[in-house]
Coordinates of C-alpha atoms in Angstrom, one line a residue:
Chain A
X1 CA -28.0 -15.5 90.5
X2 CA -30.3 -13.1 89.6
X3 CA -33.4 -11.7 92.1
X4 CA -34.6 -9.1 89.9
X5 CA -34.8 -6.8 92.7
X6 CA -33.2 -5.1 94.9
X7 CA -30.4 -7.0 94.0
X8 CA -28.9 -4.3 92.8
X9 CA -29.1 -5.7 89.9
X10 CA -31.9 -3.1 88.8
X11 CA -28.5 -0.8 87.8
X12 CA -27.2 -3.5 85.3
X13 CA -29.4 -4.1 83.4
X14 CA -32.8 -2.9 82.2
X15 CA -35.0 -4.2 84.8
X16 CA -37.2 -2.2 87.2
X17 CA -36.1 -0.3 90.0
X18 CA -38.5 0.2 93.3
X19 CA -39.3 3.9 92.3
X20 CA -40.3 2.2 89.0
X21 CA -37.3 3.5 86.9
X22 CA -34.9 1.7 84.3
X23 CA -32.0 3.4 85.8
X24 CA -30.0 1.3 83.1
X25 CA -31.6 4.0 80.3
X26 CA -31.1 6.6 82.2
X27 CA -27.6 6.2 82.6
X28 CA -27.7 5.3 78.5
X29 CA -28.6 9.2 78.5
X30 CA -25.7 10.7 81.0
X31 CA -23.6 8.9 78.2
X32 CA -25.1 10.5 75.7
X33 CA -24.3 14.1 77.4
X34 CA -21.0 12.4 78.3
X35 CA -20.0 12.8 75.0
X36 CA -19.5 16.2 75.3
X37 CA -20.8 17.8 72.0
X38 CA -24.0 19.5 71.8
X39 CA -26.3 19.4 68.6
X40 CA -29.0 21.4 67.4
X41 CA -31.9 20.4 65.1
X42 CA -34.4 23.7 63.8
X43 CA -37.4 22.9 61.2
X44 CA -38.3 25.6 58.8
X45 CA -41.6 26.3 56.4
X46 CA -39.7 24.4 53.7
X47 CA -36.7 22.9 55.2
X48 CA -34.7 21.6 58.1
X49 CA -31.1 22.2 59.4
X50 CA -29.2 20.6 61.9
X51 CA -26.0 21.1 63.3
X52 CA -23.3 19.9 65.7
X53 CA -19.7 20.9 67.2
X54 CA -16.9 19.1 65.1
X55 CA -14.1 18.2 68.1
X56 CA -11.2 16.7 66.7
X57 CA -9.1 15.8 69.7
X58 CA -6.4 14.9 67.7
X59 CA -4.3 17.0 65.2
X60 CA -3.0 13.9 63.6
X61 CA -6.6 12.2 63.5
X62 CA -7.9 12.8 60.1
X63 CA -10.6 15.3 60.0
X64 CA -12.5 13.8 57.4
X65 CA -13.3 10.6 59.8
X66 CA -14.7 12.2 62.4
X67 CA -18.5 12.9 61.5
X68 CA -21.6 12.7 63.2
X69 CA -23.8 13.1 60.2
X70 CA -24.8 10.5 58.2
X71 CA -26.7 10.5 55.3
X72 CA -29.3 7.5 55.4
X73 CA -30.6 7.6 52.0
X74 CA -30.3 10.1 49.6
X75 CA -33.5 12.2 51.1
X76 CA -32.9 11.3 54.8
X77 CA -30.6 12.6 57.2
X78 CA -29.5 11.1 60.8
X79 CA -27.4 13.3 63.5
X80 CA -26.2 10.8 66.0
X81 CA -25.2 12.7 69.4
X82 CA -23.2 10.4 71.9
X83 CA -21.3 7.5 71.9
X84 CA -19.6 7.0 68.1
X85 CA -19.2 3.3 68.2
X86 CA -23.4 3.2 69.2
X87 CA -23.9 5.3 66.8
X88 CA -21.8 3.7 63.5
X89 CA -24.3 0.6 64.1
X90 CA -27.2 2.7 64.6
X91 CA -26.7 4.5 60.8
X92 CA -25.4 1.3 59.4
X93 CA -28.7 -0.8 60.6
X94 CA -30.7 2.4 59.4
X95 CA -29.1 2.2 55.8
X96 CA -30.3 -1.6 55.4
X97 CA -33.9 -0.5 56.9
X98 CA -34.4 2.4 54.8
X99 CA -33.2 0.1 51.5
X100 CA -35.5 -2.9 52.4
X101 CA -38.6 -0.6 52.6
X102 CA -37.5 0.7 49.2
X103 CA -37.0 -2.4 47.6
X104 CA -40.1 -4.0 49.8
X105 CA -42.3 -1.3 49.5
X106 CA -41.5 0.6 46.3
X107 CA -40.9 4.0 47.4
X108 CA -38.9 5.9 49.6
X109 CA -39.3 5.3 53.5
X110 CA -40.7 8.3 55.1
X111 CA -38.9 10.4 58.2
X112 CA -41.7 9.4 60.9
X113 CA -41.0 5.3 59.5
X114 CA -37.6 5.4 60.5
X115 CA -37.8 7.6 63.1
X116 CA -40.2 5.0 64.7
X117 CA -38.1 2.1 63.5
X118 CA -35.3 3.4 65.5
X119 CA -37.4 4.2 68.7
X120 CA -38.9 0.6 68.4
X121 CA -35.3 -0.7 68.3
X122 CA -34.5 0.9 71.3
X123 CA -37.2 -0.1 73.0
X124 CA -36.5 -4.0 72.5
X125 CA -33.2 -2.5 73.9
X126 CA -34.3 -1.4 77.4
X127 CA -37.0 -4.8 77.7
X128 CA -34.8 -7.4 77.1
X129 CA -31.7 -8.4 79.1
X130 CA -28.8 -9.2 76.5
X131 CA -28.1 -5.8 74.6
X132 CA -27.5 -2.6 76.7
X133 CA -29.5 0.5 75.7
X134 CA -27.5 2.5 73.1
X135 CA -25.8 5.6 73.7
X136 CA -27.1 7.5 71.1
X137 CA -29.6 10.3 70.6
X138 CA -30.6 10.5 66.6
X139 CA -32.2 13.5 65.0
X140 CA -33.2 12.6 61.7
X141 CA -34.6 14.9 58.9
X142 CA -36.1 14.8 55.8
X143 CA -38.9 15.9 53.6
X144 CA -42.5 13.9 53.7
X145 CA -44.0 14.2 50.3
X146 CA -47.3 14.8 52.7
X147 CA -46.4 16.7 55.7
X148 CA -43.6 18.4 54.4
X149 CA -40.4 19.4 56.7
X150 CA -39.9 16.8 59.2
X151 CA -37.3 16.6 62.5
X152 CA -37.8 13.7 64.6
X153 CA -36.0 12.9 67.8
X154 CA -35.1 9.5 68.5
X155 CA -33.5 8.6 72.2
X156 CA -32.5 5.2 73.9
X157 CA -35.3 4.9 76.0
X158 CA -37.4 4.2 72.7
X159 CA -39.5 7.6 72.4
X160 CA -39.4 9.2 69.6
X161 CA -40.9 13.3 68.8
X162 CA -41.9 15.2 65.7
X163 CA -40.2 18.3 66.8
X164 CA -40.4 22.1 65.9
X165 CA -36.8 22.4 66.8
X166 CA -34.9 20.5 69.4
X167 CA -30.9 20.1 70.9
X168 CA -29.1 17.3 72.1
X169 CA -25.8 17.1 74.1
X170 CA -24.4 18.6 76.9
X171 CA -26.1 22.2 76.9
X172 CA -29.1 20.7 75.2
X173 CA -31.1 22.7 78.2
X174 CA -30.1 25.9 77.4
X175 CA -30.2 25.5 73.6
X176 CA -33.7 24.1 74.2
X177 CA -34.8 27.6 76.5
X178 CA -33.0 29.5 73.6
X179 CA -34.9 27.5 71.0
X180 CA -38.3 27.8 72.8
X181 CA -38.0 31.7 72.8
X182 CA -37.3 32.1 69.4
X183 CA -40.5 29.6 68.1
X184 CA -42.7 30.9 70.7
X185 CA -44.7 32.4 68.1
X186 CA -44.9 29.3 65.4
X187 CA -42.3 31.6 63.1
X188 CA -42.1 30.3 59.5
X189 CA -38.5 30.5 58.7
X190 CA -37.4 30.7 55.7
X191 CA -33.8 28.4 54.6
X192 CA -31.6 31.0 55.8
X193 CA -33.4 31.8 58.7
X194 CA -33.3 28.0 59.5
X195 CA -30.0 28.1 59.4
X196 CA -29.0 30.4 61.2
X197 CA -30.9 30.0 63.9
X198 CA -29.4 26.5 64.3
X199 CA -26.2 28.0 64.0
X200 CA -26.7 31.0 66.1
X201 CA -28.7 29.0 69.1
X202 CA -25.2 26.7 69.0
X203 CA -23.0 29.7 69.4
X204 CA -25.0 31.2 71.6
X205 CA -25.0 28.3 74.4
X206 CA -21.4 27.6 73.8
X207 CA -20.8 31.5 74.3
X208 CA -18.1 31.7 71.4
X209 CA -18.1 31.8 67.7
X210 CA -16.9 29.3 65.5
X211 CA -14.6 28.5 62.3
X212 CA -16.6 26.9 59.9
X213 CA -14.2 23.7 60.5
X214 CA -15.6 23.0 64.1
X215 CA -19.2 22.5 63.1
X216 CA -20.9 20.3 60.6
X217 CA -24.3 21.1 59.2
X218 CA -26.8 18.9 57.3
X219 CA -30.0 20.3 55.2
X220 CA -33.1 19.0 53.5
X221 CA -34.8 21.6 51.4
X222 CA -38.4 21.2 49.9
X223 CA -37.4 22.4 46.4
X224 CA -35.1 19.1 45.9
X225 CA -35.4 17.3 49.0
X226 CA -31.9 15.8 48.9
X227 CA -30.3 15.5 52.3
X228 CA -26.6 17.7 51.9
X229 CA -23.9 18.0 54.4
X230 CA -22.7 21.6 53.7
X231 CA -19.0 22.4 52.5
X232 CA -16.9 24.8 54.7
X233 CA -17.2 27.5 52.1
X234 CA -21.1 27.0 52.6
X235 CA -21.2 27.3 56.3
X236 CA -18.5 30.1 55.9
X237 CA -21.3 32.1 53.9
X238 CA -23.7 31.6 57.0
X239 CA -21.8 32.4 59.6
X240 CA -20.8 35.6 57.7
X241 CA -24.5 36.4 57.3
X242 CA -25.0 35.8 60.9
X243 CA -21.9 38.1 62.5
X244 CA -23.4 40.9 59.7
X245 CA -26.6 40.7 60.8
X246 CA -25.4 40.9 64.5
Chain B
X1 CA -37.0 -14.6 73.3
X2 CA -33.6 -13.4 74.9
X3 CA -30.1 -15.1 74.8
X4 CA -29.3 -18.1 76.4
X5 CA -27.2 -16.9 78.7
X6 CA -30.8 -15.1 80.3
X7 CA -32.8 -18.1 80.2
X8 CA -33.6 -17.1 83.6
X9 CA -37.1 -15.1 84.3
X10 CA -35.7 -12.0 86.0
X11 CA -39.1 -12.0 87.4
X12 CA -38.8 -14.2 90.3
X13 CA -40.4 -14.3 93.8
X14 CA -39.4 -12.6 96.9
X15 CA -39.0 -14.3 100.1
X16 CA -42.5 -12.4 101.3
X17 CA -44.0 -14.0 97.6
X18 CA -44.5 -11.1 95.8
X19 CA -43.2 -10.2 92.3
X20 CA -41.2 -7.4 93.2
X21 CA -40.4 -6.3 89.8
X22 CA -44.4 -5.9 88.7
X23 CA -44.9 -3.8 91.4
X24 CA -42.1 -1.5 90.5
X25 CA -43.9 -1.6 86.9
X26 CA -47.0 -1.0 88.6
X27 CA -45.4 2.1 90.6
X28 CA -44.0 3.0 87.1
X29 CA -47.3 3.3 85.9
X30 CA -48.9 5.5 89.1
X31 CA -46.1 8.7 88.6
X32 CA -47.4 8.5 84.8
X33 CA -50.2 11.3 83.6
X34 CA -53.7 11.1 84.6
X35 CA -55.9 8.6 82.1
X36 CA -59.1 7.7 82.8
X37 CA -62.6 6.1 80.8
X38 CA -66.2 5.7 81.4
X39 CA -68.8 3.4 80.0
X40 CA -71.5 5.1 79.1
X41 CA -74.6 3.5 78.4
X42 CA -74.0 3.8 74.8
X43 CA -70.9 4.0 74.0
X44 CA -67.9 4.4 75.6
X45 CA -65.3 7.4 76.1
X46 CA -61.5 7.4 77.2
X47 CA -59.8 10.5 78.0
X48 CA -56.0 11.7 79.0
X49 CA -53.6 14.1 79.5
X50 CA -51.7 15.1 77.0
X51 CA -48.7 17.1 78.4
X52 CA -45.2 17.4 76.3
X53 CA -42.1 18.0 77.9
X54 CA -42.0 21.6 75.5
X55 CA -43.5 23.8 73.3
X56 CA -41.1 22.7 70.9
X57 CA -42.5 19.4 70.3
X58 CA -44.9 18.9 67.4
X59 CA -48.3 17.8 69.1
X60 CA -49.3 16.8 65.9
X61 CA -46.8 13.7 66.1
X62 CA -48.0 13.0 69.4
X63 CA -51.2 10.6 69.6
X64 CA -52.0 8.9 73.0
X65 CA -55.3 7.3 72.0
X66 CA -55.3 4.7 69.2
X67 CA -57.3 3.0 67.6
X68 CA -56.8 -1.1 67.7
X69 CA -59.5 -2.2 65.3
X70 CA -62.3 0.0 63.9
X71 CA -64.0 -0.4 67.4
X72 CA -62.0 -0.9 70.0
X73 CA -59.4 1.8 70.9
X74 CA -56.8 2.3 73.6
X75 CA -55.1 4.9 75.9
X76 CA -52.4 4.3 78.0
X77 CA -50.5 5.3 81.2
X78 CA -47.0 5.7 81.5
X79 CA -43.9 7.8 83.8
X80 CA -43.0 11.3 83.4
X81 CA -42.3 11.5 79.6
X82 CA -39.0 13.4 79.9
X83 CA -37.3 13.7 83.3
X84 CA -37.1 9.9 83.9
X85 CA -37.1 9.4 80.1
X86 CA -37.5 5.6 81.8
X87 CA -38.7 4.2 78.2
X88 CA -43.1 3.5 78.8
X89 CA -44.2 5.2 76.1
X90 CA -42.7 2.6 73.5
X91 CA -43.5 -0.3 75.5
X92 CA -47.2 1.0 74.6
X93 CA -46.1 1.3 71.0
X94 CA -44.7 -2.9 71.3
X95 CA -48.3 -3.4 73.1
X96 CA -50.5 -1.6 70.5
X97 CA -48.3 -3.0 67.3
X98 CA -49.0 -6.7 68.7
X99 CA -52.9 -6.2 69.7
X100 CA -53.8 -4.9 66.3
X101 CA -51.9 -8.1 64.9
X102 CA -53.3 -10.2 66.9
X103 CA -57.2 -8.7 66.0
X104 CA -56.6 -9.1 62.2
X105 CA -55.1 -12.7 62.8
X106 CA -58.5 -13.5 64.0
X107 CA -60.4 -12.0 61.7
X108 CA -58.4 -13.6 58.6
X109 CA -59.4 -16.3 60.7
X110 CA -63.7 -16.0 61.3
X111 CA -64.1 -13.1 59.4
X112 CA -65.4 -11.6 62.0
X113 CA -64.3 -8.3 64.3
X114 CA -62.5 -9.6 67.3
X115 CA -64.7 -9.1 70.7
X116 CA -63.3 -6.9 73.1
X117 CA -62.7 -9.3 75.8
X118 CA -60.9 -11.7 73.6
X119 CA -58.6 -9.1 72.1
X120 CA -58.1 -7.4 75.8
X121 CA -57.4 -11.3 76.9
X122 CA -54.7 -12.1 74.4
X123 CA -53.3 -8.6 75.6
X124 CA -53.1 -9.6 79.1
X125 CA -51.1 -12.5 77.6
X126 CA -48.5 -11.3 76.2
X127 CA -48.1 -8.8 79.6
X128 CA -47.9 -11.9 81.2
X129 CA -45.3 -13.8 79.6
X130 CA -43.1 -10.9 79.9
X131 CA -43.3 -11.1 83.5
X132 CA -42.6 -15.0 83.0
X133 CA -40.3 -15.3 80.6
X134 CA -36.7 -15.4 80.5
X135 CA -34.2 -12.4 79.9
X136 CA -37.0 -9.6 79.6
X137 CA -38.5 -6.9 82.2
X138 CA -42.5 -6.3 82.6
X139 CA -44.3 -3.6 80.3
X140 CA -44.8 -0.3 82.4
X141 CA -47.8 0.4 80.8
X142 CA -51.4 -0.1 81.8
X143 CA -53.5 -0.1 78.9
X144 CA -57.9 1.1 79.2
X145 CA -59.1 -0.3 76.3
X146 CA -62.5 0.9 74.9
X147 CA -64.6 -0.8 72.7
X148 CA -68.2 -1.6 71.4
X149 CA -69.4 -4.9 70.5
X150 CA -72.4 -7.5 70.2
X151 CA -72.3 -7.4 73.8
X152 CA -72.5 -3.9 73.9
X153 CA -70.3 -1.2 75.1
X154 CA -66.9 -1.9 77.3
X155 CA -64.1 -0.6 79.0
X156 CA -61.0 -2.9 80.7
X157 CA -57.9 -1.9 82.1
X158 CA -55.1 -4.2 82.3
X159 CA -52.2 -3.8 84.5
X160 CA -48.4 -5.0 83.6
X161 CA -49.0 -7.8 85.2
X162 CA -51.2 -9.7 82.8
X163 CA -54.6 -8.9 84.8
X164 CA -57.6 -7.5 83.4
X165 CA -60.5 -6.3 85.0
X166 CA -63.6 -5.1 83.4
X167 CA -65.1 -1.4 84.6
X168 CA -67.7 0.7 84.5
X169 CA -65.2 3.8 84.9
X170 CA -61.8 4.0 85.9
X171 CA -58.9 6.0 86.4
X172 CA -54.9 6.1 86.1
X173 CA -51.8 7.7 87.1
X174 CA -50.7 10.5 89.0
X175 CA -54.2 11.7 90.4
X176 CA -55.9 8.4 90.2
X177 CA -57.2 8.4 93.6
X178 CA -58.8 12.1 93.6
X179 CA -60.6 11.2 89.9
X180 CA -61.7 7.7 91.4
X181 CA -63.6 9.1 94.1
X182 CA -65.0 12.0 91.5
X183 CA -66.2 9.2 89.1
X184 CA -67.6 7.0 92.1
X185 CA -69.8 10.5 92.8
X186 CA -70.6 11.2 89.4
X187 CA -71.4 7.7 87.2
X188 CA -74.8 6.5 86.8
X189 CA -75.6 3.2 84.7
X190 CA -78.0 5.0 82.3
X191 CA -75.3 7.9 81.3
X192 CA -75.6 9.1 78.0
X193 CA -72.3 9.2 76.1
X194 CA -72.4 12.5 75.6
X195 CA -72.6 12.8 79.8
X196 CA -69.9 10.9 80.5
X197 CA -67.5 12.8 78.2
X198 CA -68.5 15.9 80.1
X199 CA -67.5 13.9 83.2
X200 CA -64.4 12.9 81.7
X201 CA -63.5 16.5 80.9
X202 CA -64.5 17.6 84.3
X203 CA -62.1 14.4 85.8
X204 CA -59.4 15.1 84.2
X205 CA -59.7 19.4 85.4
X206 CA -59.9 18.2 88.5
X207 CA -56.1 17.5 88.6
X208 CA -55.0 18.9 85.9
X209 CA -51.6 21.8 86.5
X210 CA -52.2 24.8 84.5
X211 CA -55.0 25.0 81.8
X212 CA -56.9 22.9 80.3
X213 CA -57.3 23.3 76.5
X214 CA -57.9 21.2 73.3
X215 CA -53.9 20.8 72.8
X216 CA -53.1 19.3 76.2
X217 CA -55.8 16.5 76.0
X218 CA -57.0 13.9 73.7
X219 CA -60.2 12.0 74.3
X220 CA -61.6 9.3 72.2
X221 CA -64.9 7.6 72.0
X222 CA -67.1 4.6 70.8
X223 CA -70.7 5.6 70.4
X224 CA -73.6 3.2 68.5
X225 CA -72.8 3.3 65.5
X226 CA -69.2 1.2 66.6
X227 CA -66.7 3.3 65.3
X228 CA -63.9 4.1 67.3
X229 CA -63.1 7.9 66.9
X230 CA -60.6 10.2 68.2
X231 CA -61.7 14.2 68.8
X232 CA -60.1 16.6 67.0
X233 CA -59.4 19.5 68.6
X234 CA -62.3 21.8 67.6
X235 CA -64.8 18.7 68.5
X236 CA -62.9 18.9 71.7
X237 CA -63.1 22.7 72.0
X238 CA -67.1 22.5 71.7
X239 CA -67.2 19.6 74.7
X240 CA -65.1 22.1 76.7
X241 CA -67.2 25.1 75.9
X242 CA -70.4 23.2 77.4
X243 CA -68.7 22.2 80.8
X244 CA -67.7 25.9 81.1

């Protein structure tokens, strides 16, 4: 029934191929660009943004539903980039994690924690035969009472990043050659200029500018390290700043 | 471990009786940056590259070499970290998370540190039953494990197979071949420790793309005094400065 090799059955499901690849995680990844929405993640000197496109495919869907940004806890974000149904169970296991180490533990679960409890998910995901790799790319943020500002990048092959600033999604490689010019020179940016860079390094790889409705943006700042999706009148107010300053 | 419906090992035999699936692992493991260590005749030193897929990564969250007790610590190798994004790296995190388990079980048990062959053996064993077992692939990692004991200083490598060999320096990876022949040149039995992390430094230049510098390496070492340590980057700025 099954030869492990050769097989063909190296392309369903997450066993080696000859070249020594798991071609079952890397298709986990086309699906994730499948999805067709990039996002951006930027870290600043006392904060972190991300963003991502908003696409409503339906005018009679309601808009309110369709979100990629989850609040975890009240001081930890999660962007989920890919497949919605993946990524519903992702946030929902991360809720019950993130409450268990507060209960367990006694104090809030730090970024890197769950961002290595996600990746170590995944992994058990590509080693073991009965569950398929998600399709699912998470960026989550928050604020480590040590380290300060933190973006990790969590992807279904298990690894998991501490990044400067990062994209996911469809143009993920030109947002990611955008982003690498702009923190070439370590840059400490300040909230707004976290911000806006997200925003701008989106609009800029998608070549057109948006309405505040067709983007969602999540923050942590140091000051009060809550995680806060921002309303429509608060992205309106960036993306004014940003077409001024252009 | 697994569902039912995969009590089947999808490790099995081929007609020819090889296990076809470890050696994909094992060629997994070969396109994977260079790793090497070398057992000095006091202490031992592991070494790797350290390359991230951009400048936008955090190095800082990055560590290669770990440390699995006090004195033992291990570096592994694994595939390209971002084009085949084939998912080693975390199989090292599964393998490191269960080693340093399975060295306090045994010292809640003899309060005593674990020896490094014992620790390195029950390793090997869990490598193994994942090439045994039912419903799971092979770890594509192979793991150089470093580490200083009563019996003095050691270094093993252990493949995804489950097999472990003991050595006096070895290599891993993309160049492996070029930096075995270099070591072969280059390691004496009564190296200092301080030697061979020269050597390592001058291993790993040998096929190293671009330049080297204390951000795109780690190297970790085990001296006399049985503490496994890994260099920070101005520690490993000074080595580099002295092979210049």
């Amino acid at each position: 029934m099954s030869r492990g090799s050769g097989g063909g059955y190296d392309r369903h499901i997450t066993i080696f191929s000859p070249e020594g690849r798991l071609y079952q995680v890397e298709y986990a990844f086309k699906a994730v660009k499948a999805a067709g929405i990039t996002s951006i993640g930027v870290r600043g000197s006392d904060s972190v943004c991300v963003v991502t496109q908003k696409k409503v495919p339906d005018k009679l869907l309601d808009q309110s539903s369709v979100t990629h940004l989850f609040p975890i806890t009240k001081y930890l974000g999660l962007l989920a980039t890919g497949m919605t149904a993946d990524a519903r169970t992702l946030v929902q296991q991360a809720r019950n994690e993130a409450a268990e180490f507060r209960h367990r533990y006694g104090y809030e679960m730090p970024v890197d924690s769950l961002a290595r409890w996600i990746a170590d998910k995944s992994q058990v995901y590509t080693q073991h035969a009965y569950m398929r790799p998600l399709g699912v790319v998470a960026m989550v943020l928050g604020i480590d009472e040590e380290k300060g500002p933190q973006l990790f990048k969590c992807d279904p092959a298990g690894h998991f990043f501490g990044h400067k600033a990062t994209s996911v999604g469809g143009k993920e490689q030109e947002a990611i050659n955008f982003l690498e010019k702009k923190m070439k020179n370590d840059p400490a940016f300040s909230f707004e200029e976290t911000v806006q860079t997200a925003i701008s390094a989106l609009q800029s790889v998608l070549q057109e500018d948006f309405k505040a409705s067709e983007i969602e943006v999540g923050v942590v700042r140091k000051e009060d390290r809550i995680f806060k999706v921002l309303t429509t009148e608060e992205i309106d107010e960036h993306l004014t700043a940003i077409s001024e300053r252009d | 471990m697994g569902d039912s419906q995969y009590s089947f090992s999808l490790t099995t035999f081929s007609p020819s009786g090889k296990l076809v699936q470890i050696e994909h692992a094992l060629t997994a493991v070969g396109s994977g940056q260079t790793s090497l260590g070398i057992k000095a005749a006091n202490g031992v030193v592991i070494a790797t590259e350290k390359k991230l897929p951009s400048i936008l990564v955090d190095e800082t969250s990055v560590q290669k070499i770990q440390s699995l007790t006090p004195n033992i610590g291990v570096v592994y190798s694994i595939a390209n970290l971002y084009s085949l994004c084939s998912g080693m790296g975390p199989d090292s995190r599964v393998l490191i998370r269960k080693s340093r388990k399975q060295a306090e079980q045994y010292y809640r048990l003899y309060k005593e540190p674990i020896p490094v062959t014992q620790l390195v053996r029950e390793t090997a064993t869990v490598m193994q039953e994942f090439t045994q077992s039912g419903g799971v692939r092979p770890f594509g990692v192979s793991l150089l494990v470093a580490g200083f004991d009563d019996k003095g200083p050691q270094l093993y490598q252990v493949d995804p197979s489950g097999s472990y060999f003991s050595w006096k320096a070895s290599a891993m990876g993309k160049n492996v071949s070029n930096a075995k022949t270099f070591l072969e040149k280059r390691y004496t039995d009564d190296m200092e420790l301080d030697d061979a992390v020269h050597t390592a430094i001058l291993t790993l230049k040998e096929g190293f793309e671009g330049q080297i510098s204390s951000k795109n390496i780690e190297i970790g070492v085990i001296g006399s005094d049985k503490i496994f340590k890994v260099l920070t980057p101005s520690e490993i700025d000074d080595y580099l400065q002295e092979v210049e």
